[in-house]
PDB file of C-alpha atoms and ligand atoms in Angstrom:
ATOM      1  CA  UNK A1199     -16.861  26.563 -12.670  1.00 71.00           C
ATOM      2  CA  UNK A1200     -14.413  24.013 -15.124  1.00 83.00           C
ATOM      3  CA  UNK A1201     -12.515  21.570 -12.661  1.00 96.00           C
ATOM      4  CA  UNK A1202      -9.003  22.136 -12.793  1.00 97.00           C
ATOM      5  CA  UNK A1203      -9.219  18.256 -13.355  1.00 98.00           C
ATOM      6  CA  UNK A1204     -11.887  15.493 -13.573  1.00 98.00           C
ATOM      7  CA  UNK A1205     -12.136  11.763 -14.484  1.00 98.00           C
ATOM      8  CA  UNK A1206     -15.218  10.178 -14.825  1.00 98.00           C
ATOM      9  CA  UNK A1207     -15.875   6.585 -14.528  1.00 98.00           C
ATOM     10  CA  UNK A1208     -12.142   5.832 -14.558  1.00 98.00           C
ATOM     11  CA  UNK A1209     -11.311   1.538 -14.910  1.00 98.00           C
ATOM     12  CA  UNK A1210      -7.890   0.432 -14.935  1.00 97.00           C
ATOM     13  CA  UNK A1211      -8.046  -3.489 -15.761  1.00 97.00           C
ATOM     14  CA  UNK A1212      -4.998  -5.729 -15.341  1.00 94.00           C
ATOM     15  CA  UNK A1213      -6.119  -9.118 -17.011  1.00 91.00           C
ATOM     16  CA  UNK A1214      -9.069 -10.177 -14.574  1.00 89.00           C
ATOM     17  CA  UNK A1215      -7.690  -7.591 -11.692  1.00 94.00           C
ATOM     18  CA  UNK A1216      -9.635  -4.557 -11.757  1.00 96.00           C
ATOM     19  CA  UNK A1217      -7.462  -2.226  -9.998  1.00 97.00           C
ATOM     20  CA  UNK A1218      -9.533   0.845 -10.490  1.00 98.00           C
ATOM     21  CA  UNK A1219     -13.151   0.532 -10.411  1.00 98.00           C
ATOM     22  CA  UNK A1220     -15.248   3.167 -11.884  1.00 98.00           C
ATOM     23  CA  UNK A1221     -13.887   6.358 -10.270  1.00 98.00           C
ATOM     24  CA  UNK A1222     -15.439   9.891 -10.651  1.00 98.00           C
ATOM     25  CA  UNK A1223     -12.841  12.733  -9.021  1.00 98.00           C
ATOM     26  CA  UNK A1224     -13.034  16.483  -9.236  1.00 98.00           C
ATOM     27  CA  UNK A1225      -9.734  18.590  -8.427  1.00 98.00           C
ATOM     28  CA  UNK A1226     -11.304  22.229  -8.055  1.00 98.00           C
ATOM     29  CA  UNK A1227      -8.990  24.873  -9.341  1.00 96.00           C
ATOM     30  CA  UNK A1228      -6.606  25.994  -5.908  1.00 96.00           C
ATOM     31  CA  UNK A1229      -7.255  22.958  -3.953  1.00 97.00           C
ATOM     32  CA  UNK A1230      -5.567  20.498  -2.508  1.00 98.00           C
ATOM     33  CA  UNK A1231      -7.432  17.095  -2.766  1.00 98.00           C
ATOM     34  CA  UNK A1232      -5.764  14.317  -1.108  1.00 97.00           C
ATOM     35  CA  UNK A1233      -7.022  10.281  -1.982  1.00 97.00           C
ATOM     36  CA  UNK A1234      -5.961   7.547   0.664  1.00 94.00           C
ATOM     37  CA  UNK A1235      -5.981   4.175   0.431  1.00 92.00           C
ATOM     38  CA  UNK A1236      -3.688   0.619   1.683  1.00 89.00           C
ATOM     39  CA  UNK A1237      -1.398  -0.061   0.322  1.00 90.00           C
ATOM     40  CA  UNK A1238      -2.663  -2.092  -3.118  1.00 93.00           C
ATOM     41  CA  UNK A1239      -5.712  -0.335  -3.292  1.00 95.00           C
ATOM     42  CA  UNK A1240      -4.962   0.801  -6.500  1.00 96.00           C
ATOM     43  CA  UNK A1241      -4.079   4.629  -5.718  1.00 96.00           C
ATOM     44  CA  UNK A1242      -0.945   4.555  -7.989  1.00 95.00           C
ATOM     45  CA  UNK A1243      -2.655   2.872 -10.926  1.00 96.00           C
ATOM     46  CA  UNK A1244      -4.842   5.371 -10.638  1.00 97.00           C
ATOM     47  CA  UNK A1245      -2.713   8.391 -10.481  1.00 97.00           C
ATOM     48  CA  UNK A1246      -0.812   7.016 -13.162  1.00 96.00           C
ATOM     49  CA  UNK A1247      -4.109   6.917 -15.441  1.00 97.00           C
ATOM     50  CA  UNK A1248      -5.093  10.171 -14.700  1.00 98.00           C
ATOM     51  CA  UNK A1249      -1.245  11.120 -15.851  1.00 97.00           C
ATOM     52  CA  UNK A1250      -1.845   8.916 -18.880  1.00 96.00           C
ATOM     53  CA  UNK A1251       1.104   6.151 -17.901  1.00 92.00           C
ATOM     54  CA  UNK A1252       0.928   2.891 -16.798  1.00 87.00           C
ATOM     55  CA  UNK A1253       2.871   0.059 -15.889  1.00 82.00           C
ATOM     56  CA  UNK A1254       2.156  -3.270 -18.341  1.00 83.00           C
ATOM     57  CA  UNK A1255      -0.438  -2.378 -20.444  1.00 86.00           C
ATOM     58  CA  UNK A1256      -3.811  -2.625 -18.865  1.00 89.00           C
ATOM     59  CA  UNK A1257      -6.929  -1.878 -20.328  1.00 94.00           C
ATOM     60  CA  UNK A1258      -8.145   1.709 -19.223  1.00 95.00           C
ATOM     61  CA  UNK A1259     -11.930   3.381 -19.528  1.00 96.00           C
ATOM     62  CA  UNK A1260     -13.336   6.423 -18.769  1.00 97.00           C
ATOM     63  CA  UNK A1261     -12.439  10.070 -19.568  1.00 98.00           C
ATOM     64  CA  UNK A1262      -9.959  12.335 -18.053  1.00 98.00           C
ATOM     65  CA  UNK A1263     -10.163  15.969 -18.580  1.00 98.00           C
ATOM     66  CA  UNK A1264      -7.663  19.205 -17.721  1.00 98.00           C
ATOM     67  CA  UNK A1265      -9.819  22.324 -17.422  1.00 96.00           C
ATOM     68  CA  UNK A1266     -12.299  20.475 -19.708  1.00 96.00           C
ATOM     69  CA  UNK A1267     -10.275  19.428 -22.373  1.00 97.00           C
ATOM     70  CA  UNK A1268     -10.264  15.917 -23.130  1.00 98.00           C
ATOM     71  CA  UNK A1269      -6.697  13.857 -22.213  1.00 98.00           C
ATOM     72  CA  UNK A1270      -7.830  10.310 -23.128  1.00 96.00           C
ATOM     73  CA  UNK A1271      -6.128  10.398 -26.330  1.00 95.00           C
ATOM     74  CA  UNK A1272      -2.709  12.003 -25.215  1.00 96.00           C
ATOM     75  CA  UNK A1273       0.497  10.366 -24.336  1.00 95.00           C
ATOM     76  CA  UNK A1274       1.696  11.144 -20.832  1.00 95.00           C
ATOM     77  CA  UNK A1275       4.359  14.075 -22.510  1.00 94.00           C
ATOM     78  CA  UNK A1276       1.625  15.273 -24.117  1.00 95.00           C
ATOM     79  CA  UNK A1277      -0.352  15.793 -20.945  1.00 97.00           C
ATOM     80  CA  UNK A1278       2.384  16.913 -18.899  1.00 95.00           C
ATOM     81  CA  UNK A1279       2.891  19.578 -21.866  1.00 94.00           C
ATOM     82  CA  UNK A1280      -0.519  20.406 -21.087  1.00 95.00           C
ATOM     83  CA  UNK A1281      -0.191  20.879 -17.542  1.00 96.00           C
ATOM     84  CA  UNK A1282      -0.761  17.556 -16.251  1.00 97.00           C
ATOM     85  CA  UNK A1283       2.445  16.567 -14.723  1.00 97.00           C
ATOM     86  CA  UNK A1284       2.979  13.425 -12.172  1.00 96.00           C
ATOM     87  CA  UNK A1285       5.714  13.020  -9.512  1.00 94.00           C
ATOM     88  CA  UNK A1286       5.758   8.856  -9.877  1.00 88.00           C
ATOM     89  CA  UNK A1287       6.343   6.795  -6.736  1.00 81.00           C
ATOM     90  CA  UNK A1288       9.596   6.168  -6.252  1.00 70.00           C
ATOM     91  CA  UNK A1289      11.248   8.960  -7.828  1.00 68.00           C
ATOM     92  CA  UNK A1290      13.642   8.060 -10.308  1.00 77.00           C
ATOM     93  CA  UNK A1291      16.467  11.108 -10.353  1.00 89.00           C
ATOM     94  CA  UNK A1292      20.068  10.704 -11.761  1.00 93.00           C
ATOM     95  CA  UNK A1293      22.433   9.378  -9.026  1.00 93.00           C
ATOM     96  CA  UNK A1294      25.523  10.829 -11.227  1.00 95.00           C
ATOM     97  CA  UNK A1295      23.751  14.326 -11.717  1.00 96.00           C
ATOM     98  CA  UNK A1296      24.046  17.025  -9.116  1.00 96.00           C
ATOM     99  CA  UNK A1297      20.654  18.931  -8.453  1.00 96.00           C
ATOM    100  CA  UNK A1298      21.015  21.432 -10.469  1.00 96.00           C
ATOM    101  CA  UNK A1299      21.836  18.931 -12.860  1.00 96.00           C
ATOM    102  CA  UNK A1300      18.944  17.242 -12.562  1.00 95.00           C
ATOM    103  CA  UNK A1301      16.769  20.006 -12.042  1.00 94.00           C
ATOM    104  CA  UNK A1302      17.801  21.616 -15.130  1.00 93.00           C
ATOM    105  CA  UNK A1303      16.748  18.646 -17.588  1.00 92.00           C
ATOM    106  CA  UNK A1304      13.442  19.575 -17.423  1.00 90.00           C
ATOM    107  CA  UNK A1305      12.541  22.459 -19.400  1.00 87.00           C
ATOM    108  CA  UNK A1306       9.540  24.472 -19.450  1.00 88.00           C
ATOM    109  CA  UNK A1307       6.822  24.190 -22.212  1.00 88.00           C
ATOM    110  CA  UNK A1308       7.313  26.428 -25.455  1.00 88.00           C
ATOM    111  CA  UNK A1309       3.826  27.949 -24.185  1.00 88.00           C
ATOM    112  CA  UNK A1310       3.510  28.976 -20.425  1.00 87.00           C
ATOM    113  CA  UNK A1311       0.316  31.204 -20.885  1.00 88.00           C
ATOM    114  CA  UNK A1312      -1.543  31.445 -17.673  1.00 85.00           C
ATOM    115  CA  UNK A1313       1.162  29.216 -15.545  1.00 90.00           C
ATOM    116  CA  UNK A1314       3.668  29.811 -13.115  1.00 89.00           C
ATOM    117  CA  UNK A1315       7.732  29.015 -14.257  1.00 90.00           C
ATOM    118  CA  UNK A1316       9.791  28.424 -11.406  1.00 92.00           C
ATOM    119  CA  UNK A1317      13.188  29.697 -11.892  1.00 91.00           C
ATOM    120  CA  UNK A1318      15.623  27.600  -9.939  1.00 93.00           C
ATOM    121  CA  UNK A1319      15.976  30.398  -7.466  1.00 94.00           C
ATOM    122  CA  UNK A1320      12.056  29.872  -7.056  1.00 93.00           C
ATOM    123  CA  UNK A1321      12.923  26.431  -5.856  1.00 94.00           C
ATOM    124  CA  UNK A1322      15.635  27.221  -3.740  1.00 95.00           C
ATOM    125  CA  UNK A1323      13.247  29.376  -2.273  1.00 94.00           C
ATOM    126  CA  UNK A1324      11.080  26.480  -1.475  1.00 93.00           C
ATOM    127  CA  UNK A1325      13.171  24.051  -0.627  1.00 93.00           C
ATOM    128  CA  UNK A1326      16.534  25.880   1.293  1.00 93.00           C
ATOM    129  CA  UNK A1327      17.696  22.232   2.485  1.00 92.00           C
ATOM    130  CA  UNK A1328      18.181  21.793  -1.827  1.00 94.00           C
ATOM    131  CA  UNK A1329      19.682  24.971  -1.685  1.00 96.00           C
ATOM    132  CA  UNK A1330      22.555  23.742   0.390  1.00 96.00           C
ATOM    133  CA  UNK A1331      23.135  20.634  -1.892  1.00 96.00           C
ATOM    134  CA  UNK A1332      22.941  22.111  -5.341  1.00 96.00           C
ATOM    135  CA  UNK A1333      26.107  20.741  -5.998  1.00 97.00           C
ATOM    136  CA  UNK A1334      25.852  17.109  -4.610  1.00 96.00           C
ATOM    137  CA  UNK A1335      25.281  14.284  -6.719  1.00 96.00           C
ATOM    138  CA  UNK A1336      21.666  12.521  -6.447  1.00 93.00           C
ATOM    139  CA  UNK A1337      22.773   9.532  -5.603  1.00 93.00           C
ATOM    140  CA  UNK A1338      24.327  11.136  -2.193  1.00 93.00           C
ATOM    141  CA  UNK A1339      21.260  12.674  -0.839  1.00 92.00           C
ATOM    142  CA  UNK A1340      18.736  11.577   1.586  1.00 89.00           C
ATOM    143  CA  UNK A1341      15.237  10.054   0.971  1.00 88.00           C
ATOM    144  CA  UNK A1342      13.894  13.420   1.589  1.00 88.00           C
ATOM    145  CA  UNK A1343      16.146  15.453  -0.188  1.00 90.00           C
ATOM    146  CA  UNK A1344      15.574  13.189  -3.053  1.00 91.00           C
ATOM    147  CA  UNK A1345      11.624  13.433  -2.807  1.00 91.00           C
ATOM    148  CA  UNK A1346      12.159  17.548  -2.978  1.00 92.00           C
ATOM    149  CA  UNK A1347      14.174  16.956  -6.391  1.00 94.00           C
ATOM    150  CA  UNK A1348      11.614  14.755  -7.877  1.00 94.00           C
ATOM    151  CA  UNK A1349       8.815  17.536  -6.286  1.00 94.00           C
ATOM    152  CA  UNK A1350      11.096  20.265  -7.988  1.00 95.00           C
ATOM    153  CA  UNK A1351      11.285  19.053 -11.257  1.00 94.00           C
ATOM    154  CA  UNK A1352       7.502  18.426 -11.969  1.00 95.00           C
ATOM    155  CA  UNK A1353       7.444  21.739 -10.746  1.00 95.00           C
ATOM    156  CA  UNK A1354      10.080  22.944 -13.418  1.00 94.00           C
ATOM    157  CA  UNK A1355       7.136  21.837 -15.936  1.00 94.00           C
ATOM    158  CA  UNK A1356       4.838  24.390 -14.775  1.00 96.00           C
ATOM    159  CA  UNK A1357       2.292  22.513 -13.982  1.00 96.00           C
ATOM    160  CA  UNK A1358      -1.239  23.846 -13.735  1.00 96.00           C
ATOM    161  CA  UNK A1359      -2.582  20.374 -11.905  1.00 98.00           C
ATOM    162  CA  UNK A1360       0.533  18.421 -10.058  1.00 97.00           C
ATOM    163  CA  UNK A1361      -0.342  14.647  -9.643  1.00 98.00           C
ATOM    164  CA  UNK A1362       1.843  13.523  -6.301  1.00 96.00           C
ATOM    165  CA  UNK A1363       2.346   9.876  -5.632  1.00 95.00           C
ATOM    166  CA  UNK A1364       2.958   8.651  -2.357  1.00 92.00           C
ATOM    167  CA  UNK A1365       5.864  11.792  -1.680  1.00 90.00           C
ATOM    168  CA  UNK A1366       6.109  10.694   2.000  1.00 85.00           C
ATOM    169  CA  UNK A1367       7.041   6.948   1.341  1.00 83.00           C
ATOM    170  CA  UNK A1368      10.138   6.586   3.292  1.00 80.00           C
ATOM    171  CA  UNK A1369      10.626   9.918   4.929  1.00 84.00           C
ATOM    172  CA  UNK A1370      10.918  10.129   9.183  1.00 83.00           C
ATOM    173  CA  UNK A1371       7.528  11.969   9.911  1.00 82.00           C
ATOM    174  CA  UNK A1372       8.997  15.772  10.446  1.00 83.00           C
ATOM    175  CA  UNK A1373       9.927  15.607   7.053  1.00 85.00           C
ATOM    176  CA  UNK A1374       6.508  14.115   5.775  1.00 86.00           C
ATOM    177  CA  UNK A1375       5.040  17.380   7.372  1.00 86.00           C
ATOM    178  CA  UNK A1376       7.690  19.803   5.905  1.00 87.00           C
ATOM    179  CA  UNK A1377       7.327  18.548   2.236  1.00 89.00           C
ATOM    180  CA  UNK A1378       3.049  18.305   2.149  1.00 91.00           C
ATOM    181  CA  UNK A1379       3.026  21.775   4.009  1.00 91.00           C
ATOM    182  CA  UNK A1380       5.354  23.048   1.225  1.00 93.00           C
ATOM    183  CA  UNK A1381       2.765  21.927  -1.263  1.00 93.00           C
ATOM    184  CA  UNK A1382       0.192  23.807   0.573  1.00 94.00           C
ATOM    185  CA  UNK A1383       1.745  26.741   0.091  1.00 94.00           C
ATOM    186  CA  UNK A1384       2.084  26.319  -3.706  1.00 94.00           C
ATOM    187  CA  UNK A1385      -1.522  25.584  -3.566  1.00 95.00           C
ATOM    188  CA  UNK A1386      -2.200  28.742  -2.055  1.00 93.00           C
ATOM    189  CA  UNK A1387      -0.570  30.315  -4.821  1.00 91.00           C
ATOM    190  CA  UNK A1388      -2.804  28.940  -7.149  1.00 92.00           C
ATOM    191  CA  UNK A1389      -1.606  25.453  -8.316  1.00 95.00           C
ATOM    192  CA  UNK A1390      -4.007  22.619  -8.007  1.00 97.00           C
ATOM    193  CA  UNK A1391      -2.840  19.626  -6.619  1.00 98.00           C
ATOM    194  CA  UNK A1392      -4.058  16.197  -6.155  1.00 98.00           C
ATOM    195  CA  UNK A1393      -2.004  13.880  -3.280  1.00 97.00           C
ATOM    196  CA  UNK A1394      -1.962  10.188  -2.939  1.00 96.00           C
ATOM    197  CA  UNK A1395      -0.876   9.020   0.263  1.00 92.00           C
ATOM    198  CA  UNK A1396      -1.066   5.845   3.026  1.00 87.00           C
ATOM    199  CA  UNK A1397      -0.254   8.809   6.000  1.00 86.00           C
ATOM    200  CA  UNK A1398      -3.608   9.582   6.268  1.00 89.00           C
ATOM    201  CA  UNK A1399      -3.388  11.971   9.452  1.00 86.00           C
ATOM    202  CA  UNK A1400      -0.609  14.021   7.535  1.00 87.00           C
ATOM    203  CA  UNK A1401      -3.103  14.465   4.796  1.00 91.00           C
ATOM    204  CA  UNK A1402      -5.936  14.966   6.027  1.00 91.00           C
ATOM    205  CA  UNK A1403      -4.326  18.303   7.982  1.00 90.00           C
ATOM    206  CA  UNK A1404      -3.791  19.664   4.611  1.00 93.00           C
ATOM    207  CA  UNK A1405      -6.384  18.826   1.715  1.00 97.00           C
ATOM    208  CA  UNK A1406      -9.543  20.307   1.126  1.00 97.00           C
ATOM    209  CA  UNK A1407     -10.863  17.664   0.090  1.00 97.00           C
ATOM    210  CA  UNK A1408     -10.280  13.704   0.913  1.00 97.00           C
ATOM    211  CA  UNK A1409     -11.335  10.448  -1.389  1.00 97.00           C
ATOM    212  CA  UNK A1410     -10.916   7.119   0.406  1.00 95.00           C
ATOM    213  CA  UNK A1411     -10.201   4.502  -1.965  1.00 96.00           C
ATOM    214  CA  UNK A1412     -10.559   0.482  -1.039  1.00 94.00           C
ATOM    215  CA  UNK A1413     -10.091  -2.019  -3.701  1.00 95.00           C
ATOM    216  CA  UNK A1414      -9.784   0.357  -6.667  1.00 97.00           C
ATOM    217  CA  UNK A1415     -13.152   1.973  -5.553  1.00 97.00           C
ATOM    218  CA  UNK A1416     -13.883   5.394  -3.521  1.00 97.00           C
ATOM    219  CA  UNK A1417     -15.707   3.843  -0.782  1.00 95.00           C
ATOM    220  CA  UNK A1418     -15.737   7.881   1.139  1.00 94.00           C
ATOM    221  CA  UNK A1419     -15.299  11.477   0.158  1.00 96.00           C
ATOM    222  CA  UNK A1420     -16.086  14.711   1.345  1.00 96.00           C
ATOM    223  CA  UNK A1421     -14.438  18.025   2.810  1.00 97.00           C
ATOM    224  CA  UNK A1422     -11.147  17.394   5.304  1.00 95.00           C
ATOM    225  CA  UNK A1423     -13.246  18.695   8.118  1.00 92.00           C
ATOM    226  CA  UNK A1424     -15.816  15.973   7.685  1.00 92.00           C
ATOM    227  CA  UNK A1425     -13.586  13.430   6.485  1.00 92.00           C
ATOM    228  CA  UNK A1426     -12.126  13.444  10.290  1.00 88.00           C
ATOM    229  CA  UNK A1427     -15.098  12.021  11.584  1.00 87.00           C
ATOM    230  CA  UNK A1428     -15.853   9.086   9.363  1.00 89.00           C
ATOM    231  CA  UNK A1429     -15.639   5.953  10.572  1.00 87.00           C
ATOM    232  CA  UNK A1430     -13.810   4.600   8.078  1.00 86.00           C
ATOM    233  CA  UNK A1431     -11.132   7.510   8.347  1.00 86.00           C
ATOM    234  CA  UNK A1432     -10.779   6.390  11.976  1.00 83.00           C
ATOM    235  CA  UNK A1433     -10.815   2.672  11.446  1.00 77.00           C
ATOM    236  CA  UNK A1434      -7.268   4.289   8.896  1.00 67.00           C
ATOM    237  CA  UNK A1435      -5.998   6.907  12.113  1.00 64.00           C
ATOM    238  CA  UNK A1436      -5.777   3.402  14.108  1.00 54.00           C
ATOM    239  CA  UNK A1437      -3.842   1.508  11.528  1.00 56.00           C
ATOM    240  CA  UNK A1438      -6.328  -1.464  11.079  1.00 48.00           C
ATOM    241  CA  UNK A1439      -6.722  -0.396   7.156  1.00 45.00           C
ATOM    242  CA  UNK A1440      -6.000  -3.458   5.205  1.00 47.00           C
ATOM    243  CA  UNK A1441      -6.545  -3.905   1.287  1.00 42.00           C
TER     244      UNK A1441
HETATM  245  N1  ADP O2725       1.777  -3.649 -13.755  1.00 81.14           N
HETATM  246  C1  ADP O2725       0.857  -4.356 -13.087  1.00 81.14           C
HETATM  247  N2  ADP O2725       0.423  -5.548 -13.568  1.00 81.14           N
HETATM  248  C2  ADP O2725      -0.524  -6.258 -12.912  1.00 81.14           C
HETATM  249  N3  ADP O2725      -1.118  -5.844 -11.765  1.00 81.14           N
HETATM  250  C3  ADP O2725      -0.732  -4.679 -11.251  1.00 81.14           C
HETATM  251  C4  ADP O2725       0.273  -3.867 -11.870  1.00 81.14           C
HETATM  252  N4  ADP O2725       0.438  -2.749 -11.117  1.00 81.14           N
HETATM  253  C5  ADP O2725      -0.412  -2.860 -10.078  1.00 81.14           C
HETATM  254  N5  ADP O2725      -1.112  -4.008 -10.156  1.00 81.14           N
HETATM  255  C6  ADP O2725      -2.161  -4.455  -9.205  1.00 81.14           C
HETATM  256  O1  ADP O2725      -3.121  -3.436  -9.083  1.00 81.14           O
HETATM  257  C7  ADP O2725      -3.552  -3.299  -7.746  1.00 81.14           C
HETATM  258  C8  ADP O2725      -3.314  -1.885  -7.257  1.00 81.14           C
HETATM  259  O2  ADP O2725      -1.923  -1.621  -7.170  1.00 81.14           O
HETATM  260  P1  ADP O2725      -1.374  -0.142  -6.938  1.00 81.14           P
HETATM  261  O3  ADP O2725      -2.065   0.783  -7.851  1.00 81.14           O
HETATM  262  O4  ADP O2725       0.110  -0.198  -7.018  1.00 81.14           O
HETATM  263  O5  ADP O2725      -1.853   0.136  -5.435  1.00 81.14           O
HETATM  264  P2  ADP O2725      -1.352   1.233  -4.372  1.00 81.14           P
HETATM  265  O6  ADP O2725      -0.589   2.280  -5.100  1.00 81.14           O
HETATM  266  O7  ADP O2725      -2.609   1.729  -3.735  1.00 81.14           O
HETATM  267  O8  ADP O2725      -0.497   0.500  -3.380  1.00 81.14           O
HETATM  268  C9  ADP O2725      -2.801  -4.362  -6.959  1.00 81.14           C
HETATM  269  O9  ADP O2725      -3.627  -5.480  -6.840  1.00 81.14           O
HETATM  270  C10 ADP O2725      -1.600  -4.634  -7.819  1.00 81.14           C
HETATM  271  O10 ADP O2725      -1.139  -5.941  -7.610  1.00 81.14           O
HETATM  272 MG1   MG O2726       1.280   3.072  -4.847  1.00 81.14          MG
END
């Protein structure tokens, strides 16, 4: 069967820093597939080149492909038109805009064959605590609230693979929970999803699959269930990960 998504042999050079080294990843169609790494082990440059974006202009190899059609030559819109859509570390919504304000600036793609359009009331739905604030300005909500806007909006794209980075930077650990076990459920729907994350035990709980990255390479991957018992997932559980 096609992978919902695939790089192979992915490089991301900055200058004489190779930041991603060489990586092959396969996001089945319905999973969840979560890559961890330290902090600076190149997860966002990653995600970011899988999305077609960067920061700076490094020099970037290797193919990506969405349900087996090539992306390497497609601007990040394009992509996202596609069904390739990225929820960027650090989020980025409109402090003057209310939610639905904010929400609403992203409109879904002329052709939605096959994909599933969330209506705001679909993200309501999901995310009750947004519900409540529909009329509050972003720049008066909390971390988390924040995080759900920037998780709605890429949904507002109908996306058919959603690229997450980082989502629980920042958030007090019930909330890290709430948010990735929301994105389960979408994935049970049908959307394929691929999570980058440092909160490896929140993670691993809810991915199929796991990819440990260390110095822009996968050093470990395998099922969640296996994944528990590497070493190197343990050395992570007891916080002496360094990049
Ligand atoms: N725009 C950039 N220019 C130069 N180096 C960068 C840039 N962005 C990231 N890097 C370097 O790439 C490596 C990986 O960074 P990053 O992808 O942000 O890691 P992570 O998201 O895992 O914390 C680091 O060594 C970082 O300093
Ligand atoms: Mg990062």
């Amino acid at each position: 069967m096609t992978a919902a998504l695939q790089a192979s042999g992915l490089s991301v050079r900055y200058g004489g820093n190779l930041a991603v080294d060489g990586v092959d990843l396969v996001v089945p169609a319905g999973k969840m597939v979560g890559m961890v790494g330290a902090n600076g082990a190149g997860k966002s440059t990653l995600i970011n080149a899988l999305a077609g974006w960067s920061r700076g202009t490094p020099s970037v190899r290797g193919t990506v492909q969405l349900a087996g059609q090539s992306m390497d030559a497609l601007p990040p819109y394009r992509r996202a038109e596609r069904g390739l859509v990225l929820v960027p570390e650090g989020k980025g919504i409109f402090a003057d805009l209310t939610v639905t304000e904010n929400l609403a600036l992203v409109k879904p793609p002329s052709d939605t064959t096959g994909r599933h359009v969330f209506t705001m009331d679909d993200i309501y739905g999901l995310f009750p605590r947004l519900a409540e604030r529909r009329g509050h300005k972003g720049g008066m909500l909390s971390g988390g609230e924040r995080q759900m806007v920037a998780v709605s909006r890429a949904l507002r794209a109908a996306p058919k693979v959603l690229l997450l980075d980082e989502p629980s930077a920042g958030l007090a650990p019930r909330l890290v929970y709430e948010l990735l076990a929301t994105m389960r459920k979408l994935v049970d729907r049908g959307l394929s999803l691929l999570l980058v994350e440092q909160n490896v035990r929140a993670t691993l709980e809810l991915v199929d699959e796991l990819y440990l990255l260390e110095r822009g390479k996968v050093v470990s991957k395998g099922p969640a269930a296996a994944m528990k018992d590497d070493p190197r997932i343990l050395e992570a559980y007891l916080g002496t990960l360094t990049a």
